[in-house]
Amino acid sequence: FMLTVSLLGFGSAFPSGAIEDSCNNLLPGHGVSFQPSNPGYTIEVREISQGVYNVKLSGPAFKGYIMQAFKDDGTTATGKFTTTGTNDKVICHGTGVTHTSATPKEQVNVQWQGTQVSFKATVVQNYSTVFGNIVSGQFIA
């Protein structure tokens, strides 16, 4: 299967996670432009039971993130995230997930269930260093 993911990491502006206003556009609101290249952030998806997937974001240390699943039209949010611990929280009426602490991390694991989607995210290493449009392809559950 293929997967499209965009990841968003946040700096000190939202140390306890992204706000609902970040849903759908995945912008951190820091007023800075995206960096021109991805320094190595990746998304891995693995089925853990029928229709339930582990979604892993990893790469160089980052302080936060936001990730959301969209239908293949790229604009309609869909599916449902669940967290596997206290370091993440579900937002965007279940279709998004974000951090709960600005403590540096190199990996995030969350669970997702749904049908045909693309994951989108933006990673922010710190307040002024933002990596957007990280995409891994379309995923059909």
Short mmCIF file of C-alpha atoms in Angstrom, two decimals:
data_model
loop_
_atom_site.label_atom_id
_atom_site.label_comp_id
_atom_site.label_asym_id
_atom_site.label_seq_id
_atom_site.Cartn_x
_atom_site.Cartn_y
_atom_site.Cartn_z
CA PHE A 1 0.00 0.00 0.00
CA MET A 2 1.03 3.63 -0.39
CA LEU A 3 0.74 6.43 2.15
CA THR A 4 0.75 10.22 1.99
CA VAL A 5 1.73 11.91 5.21
CA SER A 6 2.42 15.46 6.18
CA LEU A 7 3.95 16.09 9.58
CA LEU A 8 3.96 19.20 11.69
CA GLY A 9 6.25 19.77 14.63
CA PHE A 10 5.78 22.76 16.88
CA GLY A 11 8.22 24.84 18.90
CA SER A 12 7.54 26.84 22.01
CA ALA A 13 4.39 28.45 20.61
CA PHE A 14 2.24 25.41 21.42
CA PRO A 15 4.22 23.33 23.93
CA SER A 16 1.16 21.25 24.87
CA GLY A 17 0.09 20.50 21.30
CA ALA A 18 -1.46 21.96 18.20
CA ILE A 19 -4.67 23.94 18.45
CA GLU A 20 -7.90 23.12 16.59
CA ASP A 21 -7.20 26.06 14.22
CA SER A 22 -4.33 23.96 12.84
CA CYS A 23 -6.72 21.25 11.64
CA ASN A 24 -6.98 20.79 7.86
CA ASN A 25 -4.21 23.28 6.95
CA LEU A 26 -1.53 21.86 9.30
CA LEU A 27 0.15 25.25 9.67
CA PRO A 28 1.94 25.94 12.95
CA GLY A 29 1.19 29.67 12.93
CA HIS A 30 4.82 30.60 13.55
CA GLY A 31 4.98 33.07 10.67
CA VAL A 32 7.97 31.37 9.02
CA SER A 33 8.33 29.67 5.64
CA PHE A 34 8.88 25.95 5.21
CA GLN A 35 12.48 24.81 4.84
CA PRO A 36 13.34 23.80 1.25
CA SER A 37 14.12 20.12 1.95
CA ASN A 38 13.25 17.29 4.32
CA PRO A 39 16.23 16.37 6.56
CA GLY A 40 15.06 12.77 6.92
CA TYR A 41 11.59 12.61 8.46
CA THR A 42 9.73 9.45 7.51
CA ILE A 43 6.33 7.90 8.06
CA GLU A 44 5.90 4.16 8.36
CA VAL A 45 2.50 2.44 8.43
CA ARG A 46 1.97 -1.13 9.53
CA GLU A 47 -1.28 -3.02 9.99
CA ILE A 48 -1.59 -4.33 13.56
CA SER A 49 -5.08 -5.83 13.23
CA GLN A 50 -7.89 -5.77 10.66
CA GLY A 51 -8.32 -2.10 9.71
CA VAL A 52 -6.10 -0.77 12.54
CA TYR A 53 -2.67 0.62 11.70
CA ASN A 54 0.37 1.82 13.63
CA VAL A 55 1.62 5.11 12.16
CA LYS A 56 5.20 5.97 13.09
CA LEU A 57 6.77 9.39 12.50
CA SER A 58 10.53 9.46 12.98
CA GLY A 59 13.58 11.53 12.12
CA PRO A 60 15.91 14.14 13.61
CA ALA A 61 14.80 15.45 17.02
CA PHE A 62 11.68 17.62 16.94
CA LYS A 63 9.64 19.33 19.65
CA GLY A 64 6.15 18.67 18.33
CA TYR A 65 3.99 17.67 15.41
CA ILE A 66 0.53 17.50 13.98
CA MET A 67 -0.66 14.78 11.65
CA GLN A 68 -4.02 14.35 9.97
CA ALA A 69 -5.62 11.82 7.61
CA PHE A 70 -7.48 12.95 4.48
CA LYS A 71 -9.63 11.25 1.86
CA ASP A 72 -8.02 10.91 -1.56
CA ASP A 73 -9.34 14.37 -2.52
CA GLY A 74 -6.69 15.77 -0.15
CA THR A 75 -9.11 18.12 1.61
CA THR A 76 -11.70 16.05 3.50
CA ALA A 77 -10.43 14.80 6.87
CA THR A 78 -11.33 11.21 7.68
CA GLY A 79 -10.60 8.19 9.87
CA LYS A 80 -9.83 8.10 13.56
CA PHE A 81 -6.57 8.37 15.47
CA THR A 82 -6.00 6.89 18.91
CA THR A 83 -2.95 7.47 21.06
CA THR A 84 -0.81 4.84 22.68
CA GLY A 85 0.37 6.90 25.66
CA THR A 86 0.32 10.25 27.42
CA ASN A 87 2.73 11.99 25.00
CA ASP A 88 0.09 12.47 22.28
CA LYS A 89 -3.51 13.64 22.05
CA VAL A 90 -6.26 13.33 19.47
CA ILE A 91 -7.62 16.57 17.94
CA CYS A 92 -9.60 17.64 14.88
CA HIS A 93 -12.67 15.61 15.88
CA GLY A 94 -10.56 12.43 15.85
CA THR A 95 -8.95 12.90 12.43
CA GLY A 96 -5.75 14.48 13.78
CA VAL A 97 -3.15 13.86 16.45
CA THR A 98 -0.55 16.10 18.12
CA HIS A 99 2.01 16.16 20.95
CA THR A 100 1.31 17.01 24.60
CA SER A 101 4.82 18.21 25.48
CA ALA A 102 7.60 20.15 23.74
CA THR A 103 10.17 17.70 25.06
CA PRO A 104 12.44 16.74 22.12
CA LYS A 105 11.53 13.43 20.48
CA GLU A 106 12.84 11.42 17.54
CA GLN A 107 9.83 9.13 17.14
CA VAL A 108 6.05 9.13 17.57
CA ASN A 109 3.78 6.06 17.35
CA VAL A 110 0.01 6.43 17.10
CA GLN A 111 -2.80 4.21 15.89
CA TRP A 112 -5.18 5.02 13.06
CA GLN A 113 -8.26 3.33 11.62
CA GLY A 114 -10.26 4.20 8.53
CA THR A 115 -10.48 3.67 4.79
CA GLN A 116 -8.83 5.24 1.73
CA VAL A 117 -6.65 8.12 2.93
CA SER A 118 -3.61 10.26 2.57
CA PHE A 119 -1.75 11.30 5.71
CA LYS A 120 -0.43 14.86 5.75
CA ALA A 121 1.92 16.49 8.22
CA THR A 122 4.50 19.18 8.81
CA VAL A 123 7.45 18.88 11.23
CA VAL A 124 8.81 21.78 13.24
CA GLN A 125 12.19 21.18 14.81
CA ASN A 126 11.93 24.44 16.72
CA TYR A 127 9.91 27.64 16.51
CA SER A 128 11.63 28.98 13.38
CA THR A 129 12.59 25.73 11.58
CA VAL A 130 9.55 24.20 9.87
CA PHE A 131 9.44 21.33 7.37
CA GLY A 132 6.20 21.03 5.42
CA ASN A 133 4.71 18.91 2.69
CA ILE A 134 6.31 15.66 3.82
CA VAL A 135 4.49 13.11 1.71
CA SER A 136 4.83 9.36 1.37
CA GLY A 137 2.06 8.51 -1.12
CA GLN A 138 -1.59 7.44 -1.06
CA PHE A 139 -2.70 4.68 1.27
CA ILE A 140 -5.74 2.52 0.66
CA ALA A 141 -6.91 0.55 3.68
#
